[in-house]
mmCIF file of C-alpha atoms in Angstrom:
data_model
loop_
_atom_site.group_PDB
_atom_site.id
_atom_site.type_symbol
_atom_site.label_atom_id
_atom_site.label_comp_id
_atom_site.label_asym_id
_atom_site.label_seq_id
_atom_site.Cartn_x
_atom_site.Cartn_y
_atom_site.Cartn_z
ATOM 1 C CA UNK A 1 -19.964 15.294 -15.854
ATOM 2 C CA UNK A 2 -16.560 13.829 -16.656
ATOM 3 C CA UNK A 3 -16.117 9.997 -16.995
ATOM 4 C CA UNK A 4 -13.378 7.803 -15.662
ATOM 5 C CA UNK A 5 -13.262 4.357 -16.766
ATOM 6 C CA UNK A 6 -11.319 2.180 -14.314
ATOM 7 C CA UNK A 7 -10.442 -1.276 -15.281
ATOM 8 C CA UNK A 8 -10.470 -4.400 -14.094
ATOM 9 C CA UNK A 9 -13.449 -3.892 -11.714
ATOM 10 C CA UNK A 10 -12.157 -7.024 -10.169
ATOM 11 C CA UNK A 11 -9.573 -9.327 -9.828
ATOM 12 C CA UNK A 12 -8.447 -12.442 -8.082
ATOM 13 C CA UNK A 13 -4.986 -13.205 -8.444
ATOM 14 C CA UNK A 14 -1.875 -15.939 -6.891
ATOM 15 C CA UNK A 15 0.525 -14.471 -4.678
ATOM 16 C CA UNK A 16 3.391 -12.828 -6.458
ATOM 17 C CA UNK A 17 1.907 -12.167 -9.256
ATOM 18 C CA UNK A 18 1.408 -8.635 -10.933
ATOM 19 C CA UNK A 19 -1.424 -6.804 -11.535
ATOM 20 C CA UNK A 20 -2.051 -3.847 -13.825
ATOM 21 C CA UNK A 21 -5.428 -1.486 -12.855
ATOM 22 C CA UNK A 22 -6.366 1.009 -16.262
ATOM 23 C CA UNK A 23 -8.278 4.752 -15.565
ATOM 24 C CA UNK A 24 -8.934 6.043 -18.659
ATOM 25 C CA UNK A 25 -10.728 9.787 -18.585
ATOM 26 C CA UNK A 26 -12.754 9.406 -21.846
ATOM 27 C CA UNK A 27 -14.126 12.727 -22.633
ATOM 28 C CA UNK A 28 -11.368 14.757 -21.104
ATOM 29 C CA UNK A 29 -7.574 15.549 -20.638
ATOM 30 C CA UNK A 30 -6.421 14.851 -17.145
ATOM 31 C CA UNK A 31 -2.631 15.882 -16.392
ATOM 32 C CA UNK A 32 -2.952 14.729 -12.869
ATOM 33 C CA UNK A 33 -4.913 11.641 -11.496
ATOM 34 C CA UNK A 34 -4.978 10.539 -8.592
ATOM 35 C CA UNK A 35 -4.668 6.857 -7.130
ATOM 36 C CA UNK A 36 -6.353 6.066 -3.321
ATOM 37 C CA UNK A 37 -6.836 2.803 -1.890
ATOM 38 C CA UNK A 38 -9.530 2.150 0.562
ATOM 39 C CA UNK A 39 -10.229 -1.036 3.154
ATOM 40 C CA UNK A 40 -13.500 -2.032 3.899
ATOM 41 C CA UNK A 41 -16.086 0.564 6.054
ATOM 42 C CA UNK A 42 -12.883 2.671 5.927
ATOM 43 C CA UNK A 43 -11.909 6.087 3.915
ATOM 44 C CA UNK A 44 -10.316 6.550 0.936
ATOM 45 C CA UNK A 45 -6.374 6.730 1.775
ATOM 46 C CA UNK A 46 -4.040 8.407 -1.190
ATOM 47 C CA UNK A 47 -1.141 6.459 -2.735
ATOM 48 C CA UNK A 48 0.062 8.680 -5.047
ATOM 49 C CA UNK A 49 -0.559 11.190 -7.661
ATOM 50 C CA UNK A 50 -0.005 10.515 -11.004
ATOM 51 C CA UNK A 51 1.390 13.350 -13.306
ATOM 52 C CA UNK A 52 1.648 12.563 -17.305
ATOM 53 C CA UNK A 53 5.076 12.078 -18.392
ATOM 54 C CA UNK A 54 6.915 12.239 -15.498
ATOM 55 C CA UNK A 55 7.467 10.712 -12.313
ATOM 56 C CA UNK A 56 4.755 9.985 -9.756
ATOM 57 C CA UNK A 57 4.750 11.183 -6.660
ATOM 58 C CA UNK A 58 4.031 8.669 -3.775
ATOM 59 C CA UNK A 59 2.447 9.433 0.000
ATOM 60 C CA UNK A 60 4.396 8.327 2.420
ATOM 61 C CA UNK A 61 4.671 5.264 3.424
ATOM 62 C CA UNK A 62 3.385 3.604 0.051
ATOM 63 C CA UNK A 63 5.950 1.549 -1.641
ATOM 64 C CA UNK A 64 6.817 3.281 -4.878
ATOM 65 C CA UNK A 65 8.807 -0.277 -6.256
ATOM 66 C CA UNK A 66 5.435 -2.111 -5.097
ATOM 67 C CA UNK A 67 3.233 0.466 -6.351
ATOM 68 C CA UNK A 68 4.231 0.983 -9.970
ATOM 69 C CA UNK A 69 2.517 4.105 -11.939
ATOM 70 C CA UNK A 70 3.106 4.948 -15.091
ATOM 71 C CA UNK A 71 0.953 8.218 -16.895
ATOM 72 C CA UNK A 72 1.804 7.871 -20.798
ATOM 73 C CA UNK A 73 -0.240 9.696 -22.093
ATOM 74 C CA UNK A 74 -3.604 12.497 -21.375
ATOM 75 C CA UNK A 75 -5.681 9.754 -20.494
ATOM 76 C CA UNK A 76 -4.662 7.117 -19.504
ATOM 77 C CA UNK A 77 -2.838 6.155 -15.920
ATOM 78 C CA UNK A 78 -1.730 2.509 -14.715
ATOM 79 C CA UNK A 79 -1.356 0.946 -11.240
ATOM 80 C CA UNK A 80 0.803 -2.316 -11.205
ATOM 81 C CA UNK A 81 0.739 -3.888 -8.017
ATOM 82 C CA UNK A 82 3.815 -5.968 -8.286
ATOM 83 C CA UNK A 83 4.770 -9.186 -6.715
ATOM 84 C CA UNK A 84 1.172 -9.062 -4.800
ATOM 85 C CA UNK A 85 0.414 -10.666 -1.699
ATOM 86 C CA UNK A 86 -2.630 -10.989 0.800
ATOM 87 C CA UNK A 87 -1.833 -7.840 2.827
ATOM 88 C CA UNK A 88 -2.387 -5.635 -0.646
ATOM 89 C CA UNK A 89 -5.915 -6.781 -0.816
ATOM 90 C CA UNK A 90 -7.939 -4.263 -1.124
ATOM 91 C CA UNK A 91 -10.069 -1.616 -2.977
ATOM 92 C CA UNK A 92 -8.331 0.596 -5.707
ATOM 93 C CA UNK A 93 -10.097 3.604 -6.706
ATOM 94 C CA UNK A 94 -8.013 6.161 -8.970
ATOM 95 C CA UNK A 95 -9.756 9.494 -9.512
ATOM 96 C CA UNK A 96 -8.911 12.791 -12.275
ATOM 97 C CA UNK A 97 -9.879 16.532 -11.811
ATOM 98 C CA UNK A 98 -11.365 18.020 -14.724
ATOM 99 C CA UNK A 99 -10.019 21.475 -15.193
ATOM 100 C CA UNK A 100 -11.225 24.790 -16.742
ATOM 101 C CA UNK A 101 -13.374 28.159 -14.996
ATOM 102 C CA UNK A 102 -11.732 26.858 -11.358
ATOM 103 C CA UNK A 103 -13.468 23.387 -11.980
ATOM 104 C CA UNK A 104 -11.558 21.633 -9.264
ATOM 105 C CA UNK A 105 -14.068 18.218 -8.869
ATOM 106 C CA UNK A 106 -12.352 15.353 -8.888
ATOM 107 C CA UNK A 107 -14.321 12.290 -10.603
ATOM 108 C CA UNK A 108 -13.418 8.931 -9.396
ATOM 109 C CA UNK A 109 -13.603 5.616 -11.551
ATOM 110 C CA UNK A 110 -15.775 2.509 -10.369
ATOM 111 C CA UNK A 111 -12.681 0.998 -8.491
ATOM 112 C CA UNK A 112 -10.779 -2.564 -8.614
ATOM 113 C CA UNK A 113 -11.362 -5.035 -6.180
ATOM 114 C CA UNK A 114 -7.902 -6.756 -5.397
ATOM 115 C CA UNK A 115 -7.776 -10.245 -4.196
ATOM 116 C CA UNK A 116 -4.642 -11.877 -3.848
ATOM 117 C CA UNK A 117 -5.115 -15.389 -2.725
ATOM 118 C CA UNK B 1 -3.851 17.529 7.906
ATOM 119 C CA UNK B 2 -5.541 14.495 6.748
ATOM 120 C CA UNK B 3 -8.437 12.977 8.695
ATOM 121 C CA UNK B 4 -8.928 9.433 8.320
ATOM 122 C CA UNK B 5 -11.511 7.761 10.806
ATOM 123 C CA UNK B 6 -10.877 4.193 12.365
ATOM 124 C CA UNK B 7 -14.938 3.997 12.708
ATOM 125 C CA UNK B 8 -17.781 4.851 10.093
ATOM 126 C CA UNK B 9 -20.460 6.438 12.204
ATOM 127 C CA UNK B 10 -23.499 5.500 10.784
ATOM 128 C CA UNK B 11 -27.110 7.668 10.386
ATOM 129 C CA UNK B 12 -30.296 5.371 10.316
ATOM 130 C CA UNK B 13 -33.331 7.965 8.663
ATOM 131 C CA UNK B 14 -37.217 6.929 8.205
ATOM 132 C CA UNK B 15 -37.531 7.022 4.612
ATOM 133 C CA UNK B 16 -39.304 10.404 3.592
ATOM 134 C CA UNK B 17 -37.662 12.166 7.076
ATOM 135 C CA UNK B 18 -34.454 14.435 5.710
ATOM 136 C CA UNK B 19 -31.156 13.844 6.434
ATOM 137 C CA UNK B 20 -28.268 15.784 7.816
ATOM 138 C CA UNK B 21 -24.379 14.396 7.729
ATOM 139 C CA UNK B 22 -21.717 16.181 9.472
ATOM 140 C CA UNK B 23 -18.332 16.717 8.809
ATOM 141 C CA UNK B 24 -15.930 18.628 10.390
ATOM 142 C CA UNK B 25 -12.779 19.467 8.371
ATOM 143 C CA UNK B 26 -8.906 20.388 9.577
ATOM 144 C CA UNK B 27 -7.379 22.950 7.214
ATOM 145 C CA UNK B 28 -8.582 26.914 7.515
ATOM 146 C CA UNK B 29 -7.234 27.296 4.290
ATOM 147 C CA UNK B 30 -9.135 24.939 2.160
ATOM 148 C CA UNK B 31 -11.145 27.188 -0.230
ATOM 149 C CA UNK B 32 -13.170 24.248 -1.694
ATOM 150 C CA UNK B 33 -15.263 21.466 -0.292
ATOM 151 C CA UNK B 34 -17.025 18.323 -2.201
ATOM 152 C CA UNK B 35 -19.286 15.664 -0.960
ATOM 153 C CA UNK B 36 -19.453 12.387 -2.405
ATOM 154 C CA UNK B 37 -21.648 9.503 -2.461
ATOM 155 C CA UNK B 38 -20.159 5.946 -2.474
ATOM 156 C CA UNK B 39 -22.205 2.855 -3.009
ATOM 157 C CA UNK B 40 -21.146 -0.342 -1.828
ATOM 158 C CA UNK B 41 -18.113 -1.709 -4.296
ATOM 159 C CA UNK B 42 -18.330 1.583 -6.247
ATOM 160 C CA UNK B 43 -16.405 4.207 -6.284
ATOM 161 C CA UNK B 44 -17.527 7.701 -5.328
ATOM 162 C CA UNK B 45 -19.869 9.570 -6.842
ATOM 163 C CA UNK B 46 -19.974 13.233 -7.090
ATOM 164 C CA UNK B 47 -23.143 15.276 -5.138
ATOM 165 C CA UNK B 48 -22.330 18.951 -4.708
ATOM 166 C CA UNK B 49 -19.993 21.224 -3.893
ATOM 167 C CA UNK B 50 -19.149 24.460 -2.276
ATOM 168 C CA UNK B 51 -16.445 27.256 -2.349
ATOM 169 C CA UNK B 52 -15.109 29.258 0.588
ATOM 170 C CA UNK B 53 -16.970 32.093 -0.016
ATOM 171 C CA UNK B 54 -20.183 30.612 -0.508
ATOM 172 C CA UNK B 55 -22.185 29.497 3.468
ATOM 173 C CA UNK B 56 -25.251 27.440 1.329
ATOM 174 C CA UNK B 57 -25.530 25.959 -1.913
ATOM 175 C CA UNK B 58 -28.955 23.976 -2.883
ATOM 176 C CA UNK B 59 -28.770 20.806 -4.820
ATOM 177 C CA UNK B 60 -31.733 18.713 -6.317
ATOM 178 C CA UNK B 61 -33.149 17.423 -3.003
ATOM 179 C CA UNK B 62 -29.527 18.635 -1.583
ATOM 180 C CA UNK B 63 -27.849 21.233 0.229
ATOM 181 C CA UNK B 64 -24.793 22.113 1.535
ATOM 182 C CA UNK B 65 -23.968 24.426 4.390
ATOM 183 C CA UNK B 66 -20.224 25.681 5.008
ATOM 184 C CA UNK B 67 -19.312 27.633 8.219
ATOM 185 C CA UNK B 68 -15.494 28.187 7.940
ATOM 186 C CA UNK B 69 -15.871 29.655 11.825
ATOM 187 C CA UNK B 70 -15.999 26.124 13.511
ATOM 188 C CA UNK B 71 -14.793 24.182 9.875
ATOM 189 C CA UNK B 72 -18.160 22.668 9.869
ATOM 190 C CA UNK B 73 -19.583 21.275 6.711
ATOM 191 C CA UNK B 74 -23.176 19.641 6.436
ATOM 192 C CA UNK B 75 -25.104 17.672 4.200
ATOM 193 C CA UNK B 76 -28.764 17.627 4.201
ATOM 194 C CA UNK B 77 -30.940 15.535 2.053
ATOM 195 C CA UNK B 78 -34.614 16.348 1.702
ATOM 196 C CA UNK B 79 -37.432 13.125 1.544
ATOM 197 C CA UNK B 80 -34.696 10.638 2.260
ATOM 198 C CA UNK B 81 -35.114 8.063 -0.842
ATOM 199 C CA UNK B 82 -33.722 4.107 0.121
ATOM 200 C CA UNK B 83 -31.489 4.762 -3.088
ATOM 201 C CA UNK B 84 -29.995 7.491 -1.024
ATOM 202 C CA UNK B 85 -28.791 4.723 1.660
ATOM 203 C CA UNK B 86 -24.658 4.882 1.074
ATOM 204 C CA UNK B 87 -21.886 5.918 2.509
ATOM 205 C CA UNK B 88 -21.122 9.397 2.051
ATOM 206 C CA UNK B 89 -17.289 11.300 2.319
ATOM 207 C CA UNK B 90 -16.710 15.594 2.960
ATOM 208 C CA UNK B 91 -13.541 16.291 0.664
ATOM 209 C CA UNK B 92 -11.798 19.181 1.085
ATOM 210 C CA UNK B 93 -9.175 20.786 -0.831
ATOM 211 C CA UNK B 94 -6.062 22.353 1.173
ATOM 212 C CA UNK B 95 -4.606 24.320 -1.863
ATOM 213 C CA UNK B 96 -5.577 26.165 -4.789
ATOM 214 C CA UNK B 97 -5.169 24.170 -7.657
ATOM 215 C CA UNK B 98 -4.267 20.218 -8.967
ATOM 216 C CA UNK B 99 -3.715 19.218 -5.353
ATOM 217 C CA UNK B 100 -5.367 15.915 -4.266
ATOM 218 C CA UNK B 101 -8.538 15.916 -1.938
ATOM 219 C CA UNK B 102 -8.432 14.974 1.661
ATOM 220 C CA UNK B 103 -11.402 13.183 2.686
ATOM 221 C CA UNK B 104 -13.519 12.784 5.969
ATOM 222 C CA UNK B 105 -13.622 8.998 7.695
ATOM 223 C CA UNK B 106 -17.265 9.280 6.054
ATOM 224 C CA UNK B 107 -20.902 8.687 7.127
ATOM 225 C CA UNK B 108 -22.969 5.669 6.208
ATOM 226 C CA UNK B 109 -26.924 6.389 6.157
ATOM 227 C CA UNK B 110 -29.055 3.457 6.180
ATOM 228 C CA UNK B 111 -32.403 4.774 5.427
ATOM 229 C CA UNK B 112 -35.450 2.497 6.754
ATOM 230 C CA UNK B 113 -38.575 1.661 4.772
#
């Protein structure tokens, strides 16, 4: 199957700092990804999809200032949490559907673990 | 709409007994359903999958049942491994096409030696 490489896998930072998350799909295209973040023993909760070169669309409720995404290019989609503080610990997972013959999986990356002391 | 649970109900197996996870999903018109397998500090990992107009698919050691009458999706797992313990998430999509997938609250199986 398709691979998504998601990096950091995990990161401690200082309050009010910024943090940048990578997903990379490395043997495909992906026009779309998708970013979810999940708390512990709970589901996975979408942010927002990401759409290369344009704007990304945010759920609501999630803090598109806070939550900066940026899609550059085919394969590769960033996350900065900006100005980070305890409350936006948590797990990041971003995910990207491969498409072609109504393939419609979506394949997730290994997720960032977000400390912010 | 989406169904996110407050609570992971959890499924304790024997090791070699099979498995069976529930999930119950919310939109009539999904047409595609996915289960996934997430490890502790992993994300998820793909299993199988199923379209509308399928009722059963069969995996290795896998299978999926669909019944769109009572959108009721199951998961059974055959000789229950301990590498199968994990949580595992029903995803469905609402719309044909790039549409994200809403998942289930999830089911954590702790399989016993």
């Amino acid at each position: 199957g398709a691979v998504v490489s998601q990096h950091p896998s995990r990161v401690i930072c200082k309050s009010g700092t910024s943090v940048k998350i990578e997903c990379r799909s490395l043997d495909f295209q992906a026009t779309t990804m998708f970013w979810y973040r999940q708390f512990p023993k709970k589901s996975l909760m979408l942010m927002a999809t990401s759409n290369e070169g344009s704007k990304a669309t945010y759920e609501q409720g999630v803090e598109k200032d806070k939550f900066l995404i940026n899609h550059a290019s085919l394969t590769l989609s960033t996350l900065t949490v900006t100005s980070a503080h305890p409350e936006d610990s948590s797990f990041y997972i971003c995910s990207a559907r491969e498409h072609g013959h109504g393939n419609e999986k979506l394949f997730f990356g290994s997720g960032t673990q977000l400390s912010v002391l | 709409g989406e169904s996110v649970g407050l609570h992971l109900p959890t499924l304790s197996v024997q090791e070699g007994d099979n498995s069976i996870i529930n999930c119950a999903y919310s939109n009539s018109a999904s047409d595609y359903f996915i289960w996934y397998k997430q490890e502790s500090g992993k994300g998820p990992q793909f299993i199988i999958d199923i379209r509308s107009n399928m009722d059963k698919r069969q995996g290795q050691r896998v299978t999926v049942l669909l019944n769109k009458t009572v959108k009721h999706l199951s998961l059974q797992i055959a000789a229950t491994q301990p590498g199968d313990s994990a949580v595992y998430f029903c995803a469905e999509n609402p719309n044909s096409g790039n549409t994200p997938l809403v998942f289930g609250k999830g089911t954590r199986l702790s399989v016993i030696a």
